Amino acid sequence: MTRDGGVFVVQRHHATTLHFDLRLEVDGVLVSWAVPKGPSLDPGEKRLAVRVEDHDLSHATFEGRGAGGGPGTVIVWDTGPYLNVTEPNGVPLAASEALEAGHLKVVLRGEKLVGAFALTRTLLGGDPRNWILVKVDDEFADRRRDLTSTENRSVLSGRTNADLEQS
Ligand code: MN
């Protein structure tokens, strides 16, 4: 089969707590995880990613107050195309099947996030919603830069969450 993929988006969501929502287009919806600490380019940094409800594709460009009526502000922290490169035992697996199997490897082509990332379901805390997001150690891995602390602007509008609070 040919490799599938689509659009990915990472939204910086400042609600009760600050978190990042990672969404991947799979079969016409945005499969989503809430990542409390956000993604890291350091392959040594495992980030908890809690699977949350799928979102409509139209949400990929959403910025504003109260996503879906919820609290806080949302900016598009990063977005771009992604490719599903999951290949257990060298056999390409469709993204939907990889999700069911609990392991997905994707290559992101965003402005901030580039290269391969792995998402793996864990039984951490006995909760099947808990996955781990980690940077695959490739040429785009970076152990020194901490993107989530240095980069806080939208790649679509240049705005910050604080800008939206004041608007
Ligand atoms: Mn959120």
mmCIF file with all atom_site columns, C-alpha atoms and ligand atoms in Angstrom:
data_model
loop_
_atom_site.group_PDB
_atom_site.id
_atom_site.type_symbol
_atom_site.label_atom_id
_atom_site.label_alt_id
_atom_site.label_comp_id
_atom_site.label_asym_id
_atom_site.label_entity_id
_atom_site.label_seq_id
_atom_site.pdbx_PDB_ins_code
_atom_site.Cartn_x
_atom_site.Cartn_y
_atom_site.Cartn_z
_atom_site.occupancy
_atom_site.B_iso_or_equiv
_atom_site.pdbx_formal_charge
_atom_site.auth_seq_id
_atom_site.auth_comp_id
_atom_site.auth_asym_id
_atom_site.auth_atom_id
_atom_site.pdbx_PDB_model_num
ATOM   1   C  CA . MET A 1 1   ? 0.000   0.000  0.000  1.00 0.00 ? 1   MET A CA 1
ATOM   2   C  CA . THR A 1 2   ? 1.012   3.595  -0.381 1.00 0.00 ? 2   THR A CA 1
ATOM   3   C  CA . ARG A 1 3   ? 1.710   5.525  2.755  1.00 0.00 ? 3   ARG A CA 1
ATOM   4   C  CA . ASP A 1 4   ? -1.183  7.560  4.076  1.00 0.00 ? 4   ASP A CA 1
ATOM   5   C  CA . GLY A 1 5   ? -1.184  10.833 5.936  1.00 0.00 ? 5   GLY A CA 1
ATOM   6   C  CA . GLY A 1 6   ? -2.798  14.233 5.858  1.00 0.00 ? 6   GLY A CA 1
ATOM   7   C  CA . VAL A 1 7   ? -2.693  17.355 7.923  1.00 0.00 ? 7   VAL A CA 1
ATOM   8   C  CA . PHE A 1 8   ? -1.404  17.602 11.477 1.00 0.00 ? 8   PHE A CA 1
ATOM   9   C  CA . VAL A 1 9   ? -1.953  20.431 13.879 1.00 0.00 ? 9   VAL A CA 1
ATOM   10  C  CA . VAL A 1 10  ? -0.689  21.264 17.350 1.00 0.00 ? 10  VAL A CA 1
ATOM   11  C  CA . GLN A 1 11  ? -2.876  23.786 19.126 1.00 0.00 ? 11  GLN A CA 1
ATOM   12  C  CA . ARG A 1 12  ? -1.647  25.630 22.194 1.00 0.00 ? 12  ARG A CA 1
ATOM   13  C  CA . HIS A 1 13  ? -4.660  25.653 24.484 1.00 0.00 ? 13  HIS A CA 1
ATOM   14  C  CA . HIS A 1 14  ? -4.595  27.844 27.528 1.00 0.00 ? 14  HIS A CA 1
ATOM   15  C  CA . ALA A 1 15  ? -7.585  26.670 29.529 1.00 0.00 ? 15  ALA A CA 1
ATOM   16  C  CA . THR A 1 16  ? -7.658  25.862 33.244 1.00 0.00 ? 16  THR A CA 1
ATOM   17  C  CA . THR A 1 17  ? -4.163  24.569 32.584 1.00 0.00 ? 17  THR A CA 1
ATOM   18  C  CA . LEU A 1 18  ? -1.891  25.164 29.610 1.00 0.00 ? 18  LEU A CA 1
ATOM   19  C  CA . HIS A 1 19  ? -1.566  22.163 27.290 1.00 0.00 ? 19  HIS A CA 1
ATOM   20  C  CA . PHE A 1 20  ? -0.972  21.306 23.673 1.00 0.00 ? 20  PHE A CA 1
ATOM   21  C  CA . ASP A 1 21  ? -3.487  19.399 21.539 1.00 0.00 ? 21  ASP A CA 1
ATOM   22  C  CA . LEU A 1 22  ? -1.913  17.183 18.884 1.00 0.00 ? 22  LEU A CA 1
ATOM   23  C  CA . ARG A 1 23  ? -4.271  16.245 16.073 1.00 0.00 ? 23  ARG A CA 1
ATOM   24  C  CA . LEU A 1 24  ? -3.669  13.997 13.062 1.00 0.00 ? 24  LEU A CA 1
ATOM   25  C  CA . GLU A 1 25  ? -6.005  13.668 10.100 1.00 0.00 ? 25  GLU A CA 1
ATOM   26  C  CA . VAL A 1 26  ? -7.003  10.007 9.859  1.00 0.00 ? 26  VAL A CA 1
ATOM   27  C  CA . ASP A 1 27  ? -9.913  8.854  7.705  1.00 0.00 ? 27  ASP A CA 1
ATOM   28  C  CA . GLY A 1 28  ? -11.485 12.294 7.518  1.00 0.00 ? 28  GLY A CA 1
ATOM   29  C  CA . VAL A 1 29  ? -11.338 13.296 11.175 1.00 0.00 ? 29  VAL A CA 1
ATOM   30  C  CA . LEU A 1 30  ? -8.730  14.776 13.489 1.00 0.00 ? 30  LEU A CA 1
ATOM   31  C  CA . VAL A 1 31  ? -7.613  12.063 15.889 1.00 0.00 ? 31  VAL A CA 1
ATOM   32  C  CA . SER A 1 32  ? -6.526  13.959 18.995 1.00 0.00 ? 32  SER A CA 1
ATOM   33  C  CA . TRP A 1 33  ? -4.333  13.814 22.068 1.00 0.00 ? 33  TRP A CA 1
ATOM   34  C  CA . ALA A 1 34  ? -3.912  16.362 24.851 1.00 0.00 ? 34  ALA A CA 1
ATOM   35  C  CA . VAL A 1 35  ? -0.205  16.696 25.631 1.00 0.00 ? 35  VAL A CA 1
ATOM   36  C  CA . PRO A 1 36  ? 0.253   18.492 28.970 1.00 0.00 ? 36  PRO A CA 1
ATOM   37  C  CA . LYS A 1 37  ? 3.933   19.365 28.430 1.00 0.00 ? 37  LYS A CA 1
ATOM   38  C  CA . GLY A 1 38  ? 3.742   19.596 24.646 1.00 0.00 ? 38  GLY A CA 1
ATOM   39  C  CA . PRO A 1 39  ? 6.027   17.938 22.100 1.00 0.00 ? 39  PRO A CA 1
ATOM   40  C  CA . SER A 1 40  ? 9.795   17.829 22.482 1.00 0.00 ? 40  SER A CA 1
ATOM   41  C  CA . LEU A 1 41  ? 12.538  17.487 19.875 1.00 0.00 ? 41  LEU A CA 1
ATOM   42  C  CA . ASP A 1 42  ? 14.642  15.561 22.407 1.00 0.00 ? 42  ASP A CA 1
ATOM   43  C  CA . PRO A 1 43  ? 14.371  11.783 21.849 1.00 0.00 ? 43  PRO A CA 1
ATOM   44  C  CA . GLY A 1 44  ? 15.044  11.332 25.566 1.00 0.00 ? 44  GLY A CA 1
ATOM   45  C  CA . GLU A 1 45  ? 11.884  13.232 26.535 1.00 0.00 ? 45  GLU A CA 1
ATOM   46  C  CA . LYS A 1 46  ? 8.808   11.048 26.775 1.00 0.00 ? 46  LYS A CA 1
ATOM   47  C  CA . ARG A 1 47  ? 5.670   13.155 26.827 1.00 0.00 ? 47  ARG A CA 1
ATOM   48  C  CA . LEU A 1 48  ? 2.336   11.934 28.117 1.00 0.00 ? 48  LEU A CA 1
ATOM   49  C  CA . ALA A 1 49  ? -0.347  12.263 25.410 1.00 0.00 ? 49  ALA A CA 1
ATOM   50  C  CA . VAL A 1 50  ? -3.909  11.603 26.523 1.00 0.00 ? 50  VAL A CA 1
ATOM   51  C  CA . ARG A 1 51  ? -6.221  10.474 23.737 1.00 0.00 ? 51  ARG A CA 1
ATOM   52  C  CA . VAL A 1 52  ? -9.269  12.728 23.620 1.00 0.00 ? 52  VAL A CA 1
ATOM   53  C  CA . GLU A 1 53  ? -12.293 12.893 21.334 1.00 0.00 ? 53  GLU A CA 1
ATOM   54  C  CA . ASP A 1 54  ? -11.834 13.190 17.577 1.00 0.00 ? 54  ASP A CA 1
ATOM   55  C  CA . HIS A 1 55  ? -12.430 16.642 16.108 1.00 0.00 ? 55  HIS A CA 1
ATOM   56  C  CA . ASP A 1 56  ? -13.811 17.768 12.747 1.00 0.00 ? 56  ASP A CA 1
ATOM   57  C  CA . LEU A 1 57  ? -11.231 18.589 10.099 1.00 0.00 ? 57  LEU A CA 1
ATOM   58  C  CA . SER A 1 58  ? -12.363 22.212 10.159 1.00 0.00 ? 58  SER A CA 1
ATOM   59  C  CA . HIS A 1 59  ? -10.909 22.508 13.670 1.00 0.00 ? 59  HIS A CA 1
ATOM   60  C  CA . ALA A 1 60  ? -7.378  22.274 12.219 1.00 0.00 ? 60  ALA A CA 1
ATOM   61  C  CA . THR A 1 61  ? -7.309  26.027 11.610 1.00 0.00 ? 61  THR A CA 1
ATOM   62  C  CA . PHE A 1 62  ? -9.336  27.077 14.657 1.00 0.00 ? 62  PHE A CA 1
ATOM   63  C  CA . GLU A 1 63  ? -7.995  29.900 16.794 1.00 0.00 ? 63  GLU A CA 1
ATOM   64  C  CA . GLY A 1 64  ? -9.930  31.878 19.337 1.00 0.00 ? 64  GLY A CA 1
ATOM   65  C  CA . ARG A 1 65  ? -11.630 31.711 22.651 1.00 0.00 ? 65  ARG A CA 1
ATOM   66  C  CA . GLY A 1 66  ? -13.260 28.608 24.042 1.00 0.00 ? 66  GLY A CA 1
ATOM   67  C  CA . ALA A 1 67  ? -12.724 25.803 21.555 1.00 0.00 ? 67  ALA A CA 1
ATOM   68  C  CA . GLY A 1 68  ? -16.028 23.993 21.195 1.00 0.00 ? 68  GLY A CA 1
ATOM   69  C  CA . GLY A 1 69  ? -17.561 26.106 23.922 1.00 0.00 ? 69  GLY A CA 1
ATOM   70  C  CA . GLY A 1 70  ? -14.791 25.144 26.324 1.00 0.00 ? 70  GLY A CA 1
ATOM   71  C  CA . PRO A 1 71  ? -12.716 27.520 28.412 1.00 0.00 ? 71  PRO A CA 1
ATOM   72  C  CA . GLY A 1 72  ? -9.601  29.445 27.506 1.00 0.00 ? 72  GLY A CA 1
ATOM   73  C  CA . THR A 1 73  ? -7.869  30.380 24.268 1.00 0.00 ? 73  THR A CA 1
ATOM   74  C  CA . VAL A 1 74  ? -6.520  28.339 21.361 1.00 0.00 ? 74  VAL A CA 1
ATOM   75  C  CA . ILE A 1 75  ? -3.831  29.155 18.806 1.00 0.00 ? 75  ILE A CA 1
ATOM   76  C  CA . VAL A 1 76  ? -2.430  27.013 15.997 1.00 0.00 ? 76  VAL A CA 1
ATOM   77  C  CA . TRP A 1 77  ? 1.050   26.520 17.424 1.00 0.00 ? 77  TRP A CA 1
ATOM   78  C  CA . ASP A 1 78  ? 2.173   24.401 14.472 1.00 0.00 ? 78  ASP A CA 1
ATOM   79  C  CA . THR A 1 79  ? 0.649   22.726 11.442 1.00 0.00 ? 79  THR A CA 1
ATOM   80  C  CA . GLY A 1 80  ? 1.623   21.114 8.158  1.00 0.00 ? 80  GLY A CA 1
ATOM   81  C  CA . PRO A 1 81  ? 1.430   17.822 6.350  1.00 0.00 ? 81  PRO A CA 1
ATOM   82  C  CA . TYR A 1 82  ? 2.320   14.518 7.945  1.00 0.00 ? 82  TYR A CA 1
ATOM   83  C  CA . LEU A 1 83  ? 3.092   11.094 6.573  1.00 0.00 ? 83  LEU A CA 1
ATOM   84  C  CA . ASN A 1 84  ? 2.281   7.836  8.335  1.00 0.00 ? 84  ASN A CA 1
ATOM   85  C  CA . VAL A 1 85  ? 5.439   5.702  8.230  1.00 0.00 ? 85  VAL A CA 1
ATOM   86  C  CA . THR A 1 86  ? 4.344   2.948  10.627 1.00 0.00 ? 86  THR A CA 1
ATOM   87  C  CA . GLU A 1 87  ? 5.996   -0.249 9.454  1.00 0.00 ? 87  GLU A CA 1
ATOM   88  C  CA . PRO A 1 88  ? 5.860   -3.095 11.964 1.00 0.00 ? 88  PRO A CA 1
ATOM   89  C  CA . ASN A 1 89  ? 8.128   -5.873 10.705 1.00 0.00 ? 89  ASN A CA 1
ATOM   90  C  CA . GLY A 1 90  ? 8.770   -3.832 7.569  1.00 0.00 ? 90  GLY A CA 1
ATOM   91  C  CA . VAL A 1 91  ? 5.137   -3.934 6.453  1.00 0.00 ? 91  VAL A CA 1
ATOM   92  C  CA . PRO A 1 92  ? 3.425   -0.526 6.026  1.00 0.00 ? 92  PRO A CA 1
ATOM   93  C  CA . LEU A 1 93  ? 0.333   -0.195 8.192  1.00 0.00 ? 93  LEU A CA 1
ATOM   94  C  CA . ALA A 1 94  ? -2.534  2.248  7.571  1.00 0.00 ? 94  ALA A CA 1
ATOM   95  C  CA . ALA A 1 95  ? -2.833  4.978  10.207 1.00 0.00 ? 95  ALA A CA 1
ATOM   96  C  CA . SER A 1 96  ? -6.228  3.716  11.350 1.00 0.00 ? 96  SER A CA 1
ATOM   97  C  CA . GLU A 1 97  ? -4.823  0.219  11.908 1.00 0.00 ? 97  GLU A CA 1
ATOM   98  C  CA . ALA A 1 98  ? -1.735  1.606  13.614 1.00 0.00 ? 98  ALA A CA 1
ATOM   99  C  CA . LEU A 1 99  ? -4.005  3.500  16.021 1.00 0.00 ? 99  LEU A CA 1
ATOM   100 C  CA . GLU A 1 100 ? -5.850  0.319  16.874 1.00 0.00 ? 100 GLU A CA 1
ATOM   101 C  CA . ALA A 1 101 ? -2.578  -1.518 17.336 1.00 0.00 ? 101 ALA A CA 1
ATOM   102 C  CA . GLY A 1 102 ? -1.419  1.217  19.724 1.00 0.00 ? 102 GLY A CA 1
ATOM   103 C  CA . HIS A 1 103 ? 1.709   2.304  17.873 1.00 0.00 ? 103 HIS A CA 1
ATOM   104 C  CA . LEU A 1 104 ? 2.005   4.974  15.218 1.00 0.00 ? 104 LEU A CA 1
ATOM   105 C  CA . LYS A 1 105 ? 5.096   6.508  13.645 1.00 0.00 ? 105 LYS A CA 1
ATOM   106 C  CA . VAL A 1 106 ? 4.666   9.733  11.694 1.00 0.00 ? 106 VAL A CA 1
ATOM   107 C  CA . VAL A 1 107 ? 6.899   12.201 9.881  1.00 0.00 ? 107 VAL A CA 1
ATOM   108 C  CA . LEU A 1 108 ? 5.815   15.798 10.475 1.00 0.00 ? 108 LEU A CA 1
ATOM   109 C  CA . ARG A 1 109 ? 6.564   18.699 8.158  1.00 0.00 ? 109 ARG A CA 1
ATOM   110 C  CA . GLY A 1 110 ? 5.566   21.672 10.250 1.00 0.00 ? 110 GLY A CA 1
ATOM   111 C  CA . GLU A 1 111 ? 7.327   24.972 10.841 1.00 0.00 ? 111 GLU A CA 1
ATOM   112 C  CA . LYS A 1 112 ? 8.417   24.011 14.363 1.00 0.00 ? 112 LYS A CA 1
ATOM   113 C  CA . LEU A 1 113 ? 8.082   20.245 14.368 1.00 0.00 ? 113 LEU A CA 1
ATOM   114 C  CA . VAL A 1 114 ? 9.913   18.306 11.686 1.00 0.00 ? 114 VAL A CA 1
ATOM   115 C  CA . GLY A 1 115 ? 11.023  14.722 11.392 1.00 0.00 ? 115 GLY A CA 1
ATOM   116 C  CA . ALA A 1 116 ? 9.724   11.503 12.845 1.00 0.00 ? 116 ALA A CA 1
ATOM   117 C  CA . PHE A 1 117 ? 7.691   11.127 16.032 1.00 0.00 ? 117 PHE A CA 1
ATOM   118 C  CA . ALA A 1 118 ? 6.328   7.976  17.656 1.00 0.00 ? 118 ALA A CA 1
ATOM   119 C  CA . LEU A 1 119 ? 3.064   7.622  19.532 1.00 0.00 ? 119 LEU A CA 1
ATOM   120 C  CA . THR A 1 120 ? 2.709   4.521  21.661 1.00 0.00 ? 120 THR A CA 1
ATOM   121 C  CA . ARG A 1 121 ? -0.214  3.489  23.818 1.00 0.00 ? 121 ARG A CA 1
ATOM   122 C  CA . THR A 1 122 ? 0.843   2.685  27.335 1.00 0.00 ? 122 THR A CA 1
ATOM   123 C  CA . LEU A 1 123 ? -0.979  1.059  30.169 1.00 0.00 ? 123 LEU A CA 1
ATOM   124 C  CA . LEU A 1 124 ? 0.398   3.740  32.448 1.00 0.00 ? 124 LEU A CA 1
ATOM   125 C  CA . GLY A 1 125 ? -2.040  4.136  35.293 1.00 0.00 ? 125 GLY A CA 1
ATOM   126 C  CA . GLY A 1 126 ? -4.192  1.406  33.773 1.00 0.00 ? 126 GLY A CA 1
ATOM   127 C  CA . ASP A 1 127 ? -5.806  3.968  31.488 1.00 0.00 ? 127 ASP A CA 1
ATOM   128 C  CA . PRO A 1 128 ? -5.934  3.030  27.764 1.00 0.00 ? 128 PRO A CA 1
ATOM   129 C  CA . ARG A 1 129 ? -6.252  6.710  26.856 1.00 0.00 ? 129 ARG A CA 1
ATOM   130 C  CA . ASN A 1 130 ? -2.656  7.260  27.928 1.00 0.00 ? 130 ASN A CA 1
ATOM   131 C  CA . TRP A 1 131 ? -0.101  7.309  25.131 1.00 0.00 ? 131 TRP A CA 1
ATOM   132 C  CA . ILE A 1 132 ? 3.533   8.430  25.035 1.00 0.00 ? 132 ILE A CA 1
ATOM   133 C  CA . LEU A 1 133 ? 4.769   10.907 22.425 1.00 0.00 ? 133 LEU A CA 1
ATOM   134 C  CA . VAL A 1 134 ? 8.492   10.868 21.714 1.00 0.00 ? 134 VAL A CA 1
ATOM   135 C  CA . LYS A 1 135 ? 10.787  12.264 19.045 1.00 0.00 ? 135 LYS A CA 1
ATOM   136 C  CA . VAL A 1 136 ? 12.447  9.570  16.963 1.00 0.00 ? 136 VAL A CA 1
ATOM   137 C  CA . ASP A 1 137 ? 16.225  10.038 16.933 1.00 0.00 ? 137 ASP A CA 1
ATOM   138 C  CA . ASP A 1 138 ? 16.754  11.348 13.401 1.00 0.00 ? 138 ASP A CA 1
ATOM   139 C  CA . GLU A 1 139 ? 18.546  14.297 11.809 1.00 0.00 ? 139 GLU A CA 1
ATOM   140 C  CA . PHE A 1 140 ? 15.851  16.657 13.168 1.00 0.00 ? 140 PHE A CA 1
ATOM   141 C  CA . ALA A 1 141 ? 16.263  15.606 16.797 1.00 0.00 ? 141 ALA A CA 1
ATOM   142 C  CA . ASP A 1 142 ? 17.496  18.465 18.995 1.00 0.00 ? 142 ASP A CA 1
ATOM   143 C  CA . ARG A 1 143 ? 18.436  18.039 22.644 1.00 0.00 ? 143 ARG A CA 1
ATOM   144 C  CA . ARG A 1 144 ? 19.130  21.704 23.360 1.00 0.00 ? 144 ARG A CA 1
ATOM   145 C  CA . ARG A 1 145 ? 16.161  23.666 22.066 1.00 0.00 ? 145 ARG A CA 1
ATOM   146 C  CA . ASP A 1 146 ? 13.024  23.685 24.178 1.00 0.00 ? 146 ASP A CA 1
ATOM   147 C  CA . LEU A 1 147 ? 10.367  24.732 21.680 1.00 0.00 ? 147 LEU A CA 1
ATOM   148 C  CA . THR A 1 148 ? 7.433   24.805 24.043 1.00 0.00 ? 148 THR A CA 1
ATOM   149 C  CA . SER A 1 149 ? 9.099   27.414 26.235 1.00 0.00 ? 149 SER A CA 1
ATOM   150 C  CA . THR A 1 150 ? 10.682  29.572 23.511 1.00 0.00 ? 150 THR A CA 1
ATOM   151 C  CA . GLU A 1 151 ? 7.927   29.444 20.879 1.00 0.00 ? 151 GLU A CA 1
ATOM   152 C  CA . ASN A 1 152 ? 4.491   30.696 21.861 1.00 0.00 ? 152 ASN A CA 1
ATOM   153 C  CA . ARG A 1 153 ? 3.131   32.242 18.679 1.00 0.00 ? 153 ARG A CA 1
ATOM   154 C  CA . SER A 1 154 ? 0.621   30.985 16.135 1.00 0.00 ? 154 SER A CA 1
ATOM   155 C  CA . VAL A 1 155 ? 2.116   29.896 12.820 1.00 0.00 ? 155 VAL A CA 1
ATOM   156 C  CA . LEU A 1 156 ? -1.083  31.132 11.132 1.00 0.00 ? 156 LEU A CA 1
ATOM   157 C  CA . SER A 1 157 ? -1.577  34.575 12.668 1.00 0.00 ? 157 SER A CA 1
ATOM   158 C  CA . GLY A 1 158 ? 1.496   35.338 14.767 1.00 0.00 ? 158 GLY A CA 1
ATOM   159 C  CA . ARG A 1 159 ? -0.757  35.795 17.791 1.00 0.00 ? 159 ARG A CA 1
ATOM   160 C  CA . THR A 1 160 ? -0.176  34.437 21.299 1.00 0.00 ? 160 THR A CA 1
ATOM   161 C  CA . ASN A 1 161 ? -2.781  33.036 23.664 1.00 0.00 ? 161 ASN A CA 1
ATOM   162 C  CA . ALA A 1 162 ? -2.415  36.244 25.690 1.00 0.00 ? 162 ALA A CA 1
ATOM   163 C  CA . ASP A 1 163 ? -3.265  38.304 22.578 1.00 0.00 ? 163 ASP A CA 1
ATOM   164 C  CA . LEU A 1 164 ? -6.542  36.418 22.290 1.00 0.00 ? 164 LEU A CA 1
ATOM   165 C  CA . GLU A 1 165 ? -7.388  36.957 25.932 1.00 0.00 ? 165 GLU A CA 1
ATOM   166 C  CA . GLN A 1 166 ? -7.135  40.690 25.395 1.00 0.00 ? 166 GLN A CA 1
ATOM   167 C  CA . SER A 1 167 ? -9.126  40.798 22.154 1.00 0.00 ? 167 SER A CA 1
HETATM 168 MN MN . MN  B 2 .   ? -7.423  21.221 24.656 1.00 0.00 ? 1   MN  B MN 1
#
